[in-house]
PDB file of N, CA and C in Angstrom:
ATOM      1  N   MET X 202      15.565 -17.609  -9.462  1.00 64.00           N
ATOM      2  CA  MET X 202      15.246 -16.548  -8.542  1.00 64.00           C
ATOM      3  C   MET X 202      13.762 -16.213  -8.695  1.00 64.00           C
ATOM      4  N   ARG X 203      13.057 -16.098  -7.574  1.00 62.00           N
ATOM      5  CA  ARG X 203      11.640 -15.767  -7.608  1.00 62.00           C
ATOM      6  C   ARG X 203      11.463 -14.262  -7.746  1.00 62.00           C
ATOM      7  N   PRO X 204      10.520 -13.823  -8.567  1.00 66.00           N
ATOM      8  CA  PRO X 204      10.264 -12.381  -8.660  1.00 66.00           C
ATOM      9  C   PRO X 204       9.642 -11.877  -7.361  1.00 66.00           C
ATOM     10  N   SER X 205       9.920 -10.645  -7.025  1.00 74.00           N
ATOM     11  CA  SER X 205       9.336 -10.091  -5.802  1.00 74.00           C
ATOM     12  C   SER X 205       7.850  -9.832  -6.037  1.00 74.00           C
ATOM     13  N   PRO X 206       7.030  -9.990  -5.006  1.00 87.00           N
ATOM     14  CA  PRO X 206       5.596  -9.768  -5.177  1.00 87.00           C
ATOM     15  C   PRO X 206       5.300  -8.291  -5.446  1.00 87.00           C
ATOM     16  N   PHE X 207       4.223  -8.031  -6.176  1.00 92.00           N
ATOM     17  CA  PHE X 207       3.863  -6.651  -6.505  1.00 92.00           C
ATOM     18  C   PHE X 207       3.392  -5.901  -5.262  1.00 92.00           C
ATOM     19  N   PHE X 208       2.599  -6.575  -4.420  1.00 95.00           N
ATOM     20  CA  PHE X 208       2.065  -5.945  -3.211  1.00 95.00           C
ATOM     21  C   PHE X 208       2.919  -6.305  -2.001  1.00 95.00           C
ATOM     22  N   ARG X 209       3.269  -5.321  -1.220  1.00 94.00           N
ATOM     23  CA  ARG X 209       4.032  -5.556   0.007  1.00 94.00           C
ATOM     24  C   ARG X 209       3.122  -6.060   1.127  1.00 94.00           C
ATOM     25  N   TYR X 210       1.870  -5.596   1.164  1.00 94.00           N
ATOM     26  CA  TYR X 210       0.950  -5.938   2.252  1.00 94.00           C
ATOM     27  C   TYR X 210      -0.214  -6.760   1.718  1.00 94.00           C
ATOM     28  N   VAL X 211      -0.614  -7.774   2.473  1.00 93.00           N
ATOM     29  CA  VAL X 211      -1.770  -8.587   2.106  1.00 93.00           C
ATOM     30  C   VAL X 211      -3.004  -8.023   2.803  1.00 93.00           C
ATOM     31  N   ILE X 212      -4.177  -8.394   2.296  1.00 95.00           N
ATOM     32  CA  ILE X 212      -5.412  -7.969   2.944  1.00 95.00           C
ATOM     33  C   ILE X 212      -5.436  -8.564   4.344  1.00 95.00           C
ATOM     34  N   GLY X 213      -5.741  -7.726   5.324  1.00 95.00           N
ATOM     35  CA  GLY X 213      -5.723  -8.143   6.719  1.00 95.00           C
ATOM     36  C   GLY X 213      -4.468  -7.719   7.454  1.00 95.00           C
ATOM     37  N   SER X 214      -3.461  -7.225   6.736  1.00 94.00           N
ATOM     38  CA  SER X 214      -2.228  -6.755   7.380  1.00 94.00           C
ATOM     39  C   SER X 214      -2.511  -5.529   8.236  1.00 94.00           C
ATOM     40  N   PHE X 215      -1.807  -5.415   9.350  1.00 95.00           N
ATOM     41  CA  PHE X 215      -1.888  -4.219  10.179  1.00 95.00           C
ATOM     42  C   PHE X 215      -0.775  -3.271   9.764  1.00 95.00           C
ATOM     43  N   ILE X 216      -1.151  -2.032   9.496  1.00 95.00           N
ATOM     44  CA  ILE X 216      -0.183  -1.027   9.067  1.00 95.00           C
ATOM     45  C   ILE X 216      -0.418   0.260   9.866  1.00 95.00           C
ATOM     46  N   GLN X 217       0.505   1.197   9.700  1.00 95.00           N
ATOM     47  CA  GLN X 217       0.391   2.525  10.300  1.00 95.00           C
ATOM     48  C   GLN X 217       0.677   3.554   9.218  1.00 95.00           C
ATOM     49  N   LEU X 218       0.011   4.707   9.310  1.00 93.00           N
ATOM     50  CA  LEU X 218       0.291   5.788   8.364  1.00 93.00           C
ATOM     51  C   LEU X 218       1.578   6.508   8.725  1.00 93.00           C
ATOM     52  N   ALA X 219       1.972   6.436   9.977  1.00 90.00           N
ATOM     53  CA  ALA X 219       3.237   7.007  10.446  1.00 90.00           C
ATOM     54  C   ALA X 219       3.682   6.190  11.649  1.00 90.00           C
ATOM     55  N   PRO X 220       4.984   6.103  11.896  1.00 87.00           N
ATOM     56  CA  PRO X 220       5.441   5.381  13.083  1.00 87.00           C
ATOM     57  C   PRO X 220       4.804   5.973  14.342  1.00 87.00           C
ATOM     58  N   GLY X 221       4.251   5.122  15.188  1.00 88.00           N
ATOM     59  CA  GLY X 221       3.599   5.568  16.408  1.00 88.00           C
ATOM     60  C   GLY X 221       2.122   5.888  16.242  1.00 88.00           C
ATOM     61  N   ALA X 222       1.622   5.913  15.006  1.00 91.00           N
ATOM     62  CA  ALA X 222       0.196   6.171  14.754  1.00 91.00           C
ATOM     63  C   ALA X 222      -0.608   4.910  15.069  1.00 91.00           C
ATOM     64  N   PRO X 223      -1.921   5.036  15.252  1.00 93.00           N
ATOM     65  CA  PRO X 223      -2.735   3.845  15.520  1.00 93.00           C
ATOM     66  C   PRO X 223      -2.647   2.824  14.378  1.00 93.00           C
ATOM     67  N   MET X 224      -2.743   1.544  14.746  1.00 94.00           N
ATOM     68  CA  MET X 224      -2.736   0.482  13.736  1.00 94.00           C
ATOM     69  C   MET X 224      -4.062   0.469  12.992  1.00 94.00           C
ATOM     70  N   GLN X 225      -3.989   0.165  11.701  1.00 95.00           N
ATOM     71  CA  GLN X 225      -5.176   0.032  10.866  1.00 95.00           C
ATOM     72  C   GLN X 225      -4.993  -1.197   9.991  1.00 95.00           C
ATOM     73  N   ARG X 226      -6.100  -1.767   9.565  1.00 96.00           N
ATOM     74  CA  ARG X 226      -6.052  -2.998   8.779  1.00 96.00           C
ATOM     75  C   ARG X 226      -6.275  -2.694   7.297  1.00 96.00           C
ATOM     76  N   VAL X 227      -5.514  -3.380   6.437  1.00 96.00           N
ATOM     77  CA  VAL X 227      -5.712  -3.281   4.991  1.00 96.00           C
ATOM     78  C   VAL X 227      -6.972  -4.074   4.641  1.00 96.00           C
ATOM     79  N   ILE X 228      -7.941  -3.420   3.968  1.00 96.00           N
ATOM     80  CA  ILE X 228      -9.180  -4.113   3.599  1.00 96.00           C
ATOM     81  C   ILE X 228      -9.342  -4.261   2.090  1.00 96.00           C
ATOM     82  N   TRP X 229      -8.472  -3.615   1.313  1.00 95.00           N
ATOM     83  CA  TRP X 229      -8.588  -3.664  -0.146  1.00 95.00           C
ATOM     84  C   TRP X 229      -7.261  -3.229  -0.727  1.00 95.00           C
ATOM     85  N   ARG X 230      -6.913  -3.768  -1.883  1.00 95.00           N
ATOM     86  CA  ARG X 230      -5.700  -3.334  -2.570  1.00 95.00           C
ATOM     87  C   ARG X 230      -5.926  -3.440  -4.068  1.00 95.00           C
ATOM     88  N   ALA X 231      -5.194  -2.627  -4.810  1.00 95.00           N
ATOM     89  CA  ALA X 231      -5.360  -2.610  -6.265  1.00 95.00           C
ATOM     90  C   ALA X 231      -4.120  -2.007  -6.899  1.00 95.00           C
ATOM     91  N   LYS X 232      -4.109  -2.024  -8.222  1.00 94.00           N
ATOM     92  CA  LYS X 232      -3.047  -1.371  -8.986  1.00 94.00           C
ATOM     93  C   LYS X 232      -3.621  -0.097  -9.589  1.00 94.00           C
ATOM     94  N   GLN X 233      -2.858   0.986  -9.541  1.00 94.00           N
ATOM     95  CA  GLN X 233      -3.283   2.244 -10.140  1.00 94.00           C
ATOM     96  C   GLN X 233      -2.252   2.673 -11.168  1.00 94.00           C
ATOM     97  N   LEU X 234      -2.721   3.099 -12.322  1.00 93.00           N
ATOM     98  CA  LEU X 234      -1.826   3.631 -13.346  1.00 93.00           C
ATOM     99  C   LEU X 234      -1.510   5.084 -13.022  1.00 93.00           C
ATOM    100  N   VAL X 235      -0.231   5.414 -12.983  1.00 91.00           N
ATOM    101  CA  VAL X 235       0.184   6.796 -12.743  1.00 91.00           C
ATOM    102  C   VAL X 235       1.061   7.244 -13.905  1.00 91.00           C
ATOM    103  N   PRO X 236       1.004   8.531 -14.233  1.00 90.00           N
ATOM    104  CA  PRO X 236       1.829   9.014 -15.340  1.00 90.00           C
ATOM    105  C   PRO X 236       3.304   9.029 -14.962  1.00 90.00           C
ATOM    106  N   SER X 237       4.135   8.831 -15.937  1.00 86.00           N
ATOM    107  CA  SER X 237       5.578   8.884 -15.732  1.00 86.00           C
ATOM    108  C   SER X 237       6.034  10.338 -15.761  1.00 86.00           C
ATOM    109  N   ILE X 238       6.944  10.712 -14.876  1.00 86.00           N
ATOM    110  CA  ILE X 238       7.436  12.093 -14.872  1.00 86.00           C
ATOM    111  C   ILE X 238       8.411  12.343 -16.017  1.00 86.00           C
ATOM    112  N   THR X 239       8.863  11.287 -16.666  1.00 86.00           N
ATOM    113  CA  THR X 239       9.785  11.447 -17.793  1.00 86.00           C
ATOM    114  C   THR X 239       9.056  11.471 -19.131  1.00 86.00           C
ATOM    115  N   GLY X 240       7.724  11.377 -19.103  1.00 79.00           N
ATOM    116  CA  GLY X 240       6.956  11.401 -20.333  1.00 79.00           C
ATOM    117  C   GLY X 240       6.817  10.055 -21.004  1.00 79.00           C
ATOM    118  N   ARG X 241       7.334   9.024 -20.389  1.00 84.00           N
ATOM    119  CA  ARG X 241       7.196   7.679 -20.953  1.00 84.00           C
ATOM    120  C   ARG X 241       5.827   7.116 -20.614  1.00 84.00           C
ATOM    121  N   GLN X 242       5.684   5.836 -20.828  1.00 90.00           N
ATOM    122  CA  GLN X 242       4.410   5.170 -20.565  1.00 90.00           C
ATOM    123  C   GLN X 242       4.038   5.244 -19.096  1.00 90.00           C
ATOM    124  N   PRO X 243       2.737   5.331 -18.801  1.00 91.00           N
ATOM    125  CA  PRO X 243       2.313   5.247 -17.402  1.00 91.00           C
ATOM    126  C   PRO X 243       2.704   3.883 -16.831  1.00 91.00           C
ATOM    127  N   TYR X 244       2.805   3.810 -15.535  1.00 91.00           N
ATOM    128  CA  TYR X 244       3.180   2.556 -14.895  1.00 91.00           C
ATOM    129  C   TYR X 244       2.263   2.285 -13.715  1.00 91.00           C
ATOM    130  N   GLU X 245       2.230   1.040 -13.263  1.00 93.00           N
ATOM    131  CA  GLU X 245       1.342   0.622 -12.184  1.00 93.00           C
ATOM    132  C   GLU X 245       2.038   0.737 -10.837  1.00 93.00           C
ATOM    133  N   VAL X 246       1.276   1.205  -9.848  1.00 94.00           N
ATOM    134  CA  VAL X 246       1.762   1.253  -8.470  1.00 94.00           C
ATOM    135  C   VAL X 246       0.691   0.635  -7.571  1.00 94.00           C
ATOM    136  N   PRO X 247       1.098   0.009  -6.463  1.00 96.00           N
ATOM    137  CA  PRO X 247       0.120  -0.566  -5.549  1.00 96.00           C
ATOM    138  C   PRO X 247      -0.525   0.515  -4.682  1.00 96.00           C
ATOM    139  N   VAL X 248      -1.845   0.416  -4.508  1.00 97.00           N
ATOM    140  CA  VAL X 248      -2.586   1.301  -3.611  1.00 97.00           C
ATOM    141  C   VAL X 248      -3.425   0.443  -2.672  1.00 97.00           C
ATOM    142  N   TYR X 249      -3.725   0.986  -1.508  1.00 97.00           N
ATOM    143  CA  TYR X 249      -4.429   0.251  -0.466  1.00 97.00           C
ATOM    144  C   TYR X 249      -5.537   1.108   0.133  1.00 97.00           C
ATOM    145  N   ARG X 250      -6.623   0.445   0.546  1.00 96.00           N
ATOM    146  CA  ARG X 250      -7.673   1.103   1.318  1.00 96.00           C
ATOM    147  C   ARG X 250      -7.636   0.495   2.709  1.00 96.00           C
ATOM    148  N   LEU X 251      -7.807   1.351   3.713  1.00 96.00           N
ATOM    149  CA  LEU X 251      -7.694   0.928   5.104  1.00 96.00           C
ATOM    150  C   LEU X 251      -9.053   0.939   5.786  1.00 96.00           C
ATOM    151  N   ASP X 252      -9.142   0.195   6.873  1.00 94.00           N
ATOM    152  CA  ASP X 252     -10.369   0.133   7.665  1.00 94.00           C
ATOM    153  C   ASP X 252     -10.387   1.312   8.638  1.00 94.00           C
ATOM    154  N   ASN X 253     -10.501   2.534   8.084  1.00 89.00           N
ATOM    155  CA  ASN X 253     -10.456   3.729   8.931  1.00 89.00           C
ATOM    156  C   ASN X 253     -11.617   4.683   8.656  1.00 89.00           C
ATOM    157  N   GLU X 254     -12.722   4.165   8.125  1.00 86.00           N
ATOM    158  CA  GLU X 254     -13.942   4.936   7.863  1.00 86.00           C
ATOM    159  C   GLU X 254     -13.769   5.998   6.785  1.00 86.00           C
ATOM    160  N   HIS X 255     -12.695   5.944   6.016  1.00 83.00           N
ATOM    161  CA  HIS X 255     -12.486   6.865   4.905  1.00 83.00           C
ATOM    162  C   HIS X 255     -12.443   6.062   3.607  1.00 83.00           C
ATOM    163  N   TRP X 256     -12.759   6.711   2.508  1.00 86.00           N
ATOM    164  CA  TRP X 256     -12.675   6.068   1.200  1.00 86.00           C
ATOM    165  C   TRP X 256     -11.328   6.327   0.546  1.00 86.00           C
ATOM    166  N   ASP X 257     -10.440   6.988   1.251  1.00 91.00           N
ATOM    167  CA  ASP X 257      -9.131   7.320   0.697  1.00 91.00           C
ATOM    168  C   ASP X 257      -8.321   6.060   0.419  1.00 91.00           C
ATOM    169  N   CYS X 258      -7.540   6.113  -0.633  1.00 93.00           N
ATOM    170  CA  CYS X 258      -6.569   5.060  -0.913  1.00 93.00           C
ATOM    171  C   CYS X 258      -5.185   5.633  -0.666  1.00 93.00           C
ATOM    172  N   TYR X 259      -4.281   4.771  -0.245  1.00 96.00           N
ATOM    173  CA  TYR X 259      -2.940   5.205   0.107  1.00 96.00           C
ATOM    174  C   TYR X 259      -1.927   4.470  -0.756  1.00 96.00           C
ATOM    175  N   TYR X 260      -0.915   5.191  -1.202  1.00 95.00           N
ATOM    176  CA  TYR X 260       0.182   4.558  -1.927  1.00 95.00           C
ATOM    177  C   TYR X 260       1.016   3.745  -0.940  1.00 95.00           C
ATOM    178  N   GLU X 261       1.637   2.702  -1.450  1.00 95.00           N
ATOM    179  CA  GLU X 261       2.417   1.812  -0.595  1.00 95.00           C
ATOM    180  C   GLU X 261       3.527   2.549   0.157  1.00 95.00           C
ATOM    181  N   HIS X 262       4.147   3.537  -0.479  1.00 94.00           N
ATOM    182  CA  HIS X 262       5.250   4.239   0.187  1.00 94.00           C
ATOM    183  C   HIS X 262       4.771   5.100   1.359  1.00 94.00           C
ATOM    184  N   GLU X 263       3.464   5.304   1.506  1.00 94.00           N
ATOM    185  CA  GLU X 263       2.925   6.080   2.622  1.00 94.00           C
ATOM    186  C   GLU X 263       2.660   5.220   3.856  1.00 94.00           C
ATOM    187  N   LEU X 264       2.788   3.907   3.738  1.00 95.00           N
ATOM    188  CA  LEU X 264       2.414   2.990   4.806  1.00 95.00           C
ATOM    189  C   LEU X 264       3.636   2.363   5.464  1.00 95.00           C
ATOM    190  N   HIS X 265       3.455   1.980   6.725  1.00 94.00           N
ATOM    191  CA  HIS X 265       4.516   1.331   7.503  1.00 94.00           C
ATOM    192  C   HIS X 265       3.930   0.086   8.164  1.00 94.00           C
ATOM    193  N   ALA X 266       4.662  -1.001   8.147  1.00 92.00           N
ATOM    194  CA  ALA X 266       4.194  -2.225   8.800  1.00 92.00           C
ATOM    195  C   ALA X 266       4.074  -1.976  10.298  1.00 92.00           C
ATOM    196  N   ALA X 267       2.917  -2.345  10.877  1.00 90.00           N
ATOM    197  CA  ALA X 267       2.693  -2.134  12.303  1.00 90.00           C
ATOM    198  C   ALA X 267       3.204  -3.303  13.129  1.00 90.00           C
ATOM    199  N   LEU X 268       3.242  -4.469  12.537  1.00 78.00           N
ATOM    200  CA  LEU X 268       3.721  -5.665  13.228  1.00 78.00           C
ATOM    201  C   LEU X 268       4.881  -6.245  12.432  1.00 78.00           C
ATOM    202  N   PRO X 269       5.901  -6.737  13.100  1.00 68.00           N
ATOM    203  CA  PRO X 269       7.020  -7.325  12.354  1.00 68.00           C
ATOM    204  C   PRO X 269       6.574  -8.581  11.615  1.00 68.00           C
ATOM    205  N   PRO X 270       7.162  -8.860  10.446  1.00 61.00           N
ATOM    206  CA  PRO X 270       6.800 -10.079   9.707  1.00 61.00           C
ATOM    207  C   PRO X 270       7.168 -11.324  10.489  1.00 61.00           C
ATOM    208  N   LYS X 271       6.398 -12.397  10.278  1.00 59.00           N
ATOM    209  CA  LYS X 271       6.653 -13.665  10.987  1.00 59.00           C
ATOM    210  C   LYS X 271       7.744 -14.441  10.314  1.00 59.00           C
TER     211      LYS X 271
END
């Protein structure tokens, strides 16, 4: 069995911040360490930067695929 990839979206993917919102392109992605709410070790989560003139990074759970996968 192949392990699932860490990142859901590749650079160049079109995504939306909300269903029906304008499409934006992923231009950068990285792993961010976040603290555990149970007090255990921090863990890595995927974050993305979009081509929307902001320096904000977005967590993967905040994004929606704008185009269906091929």
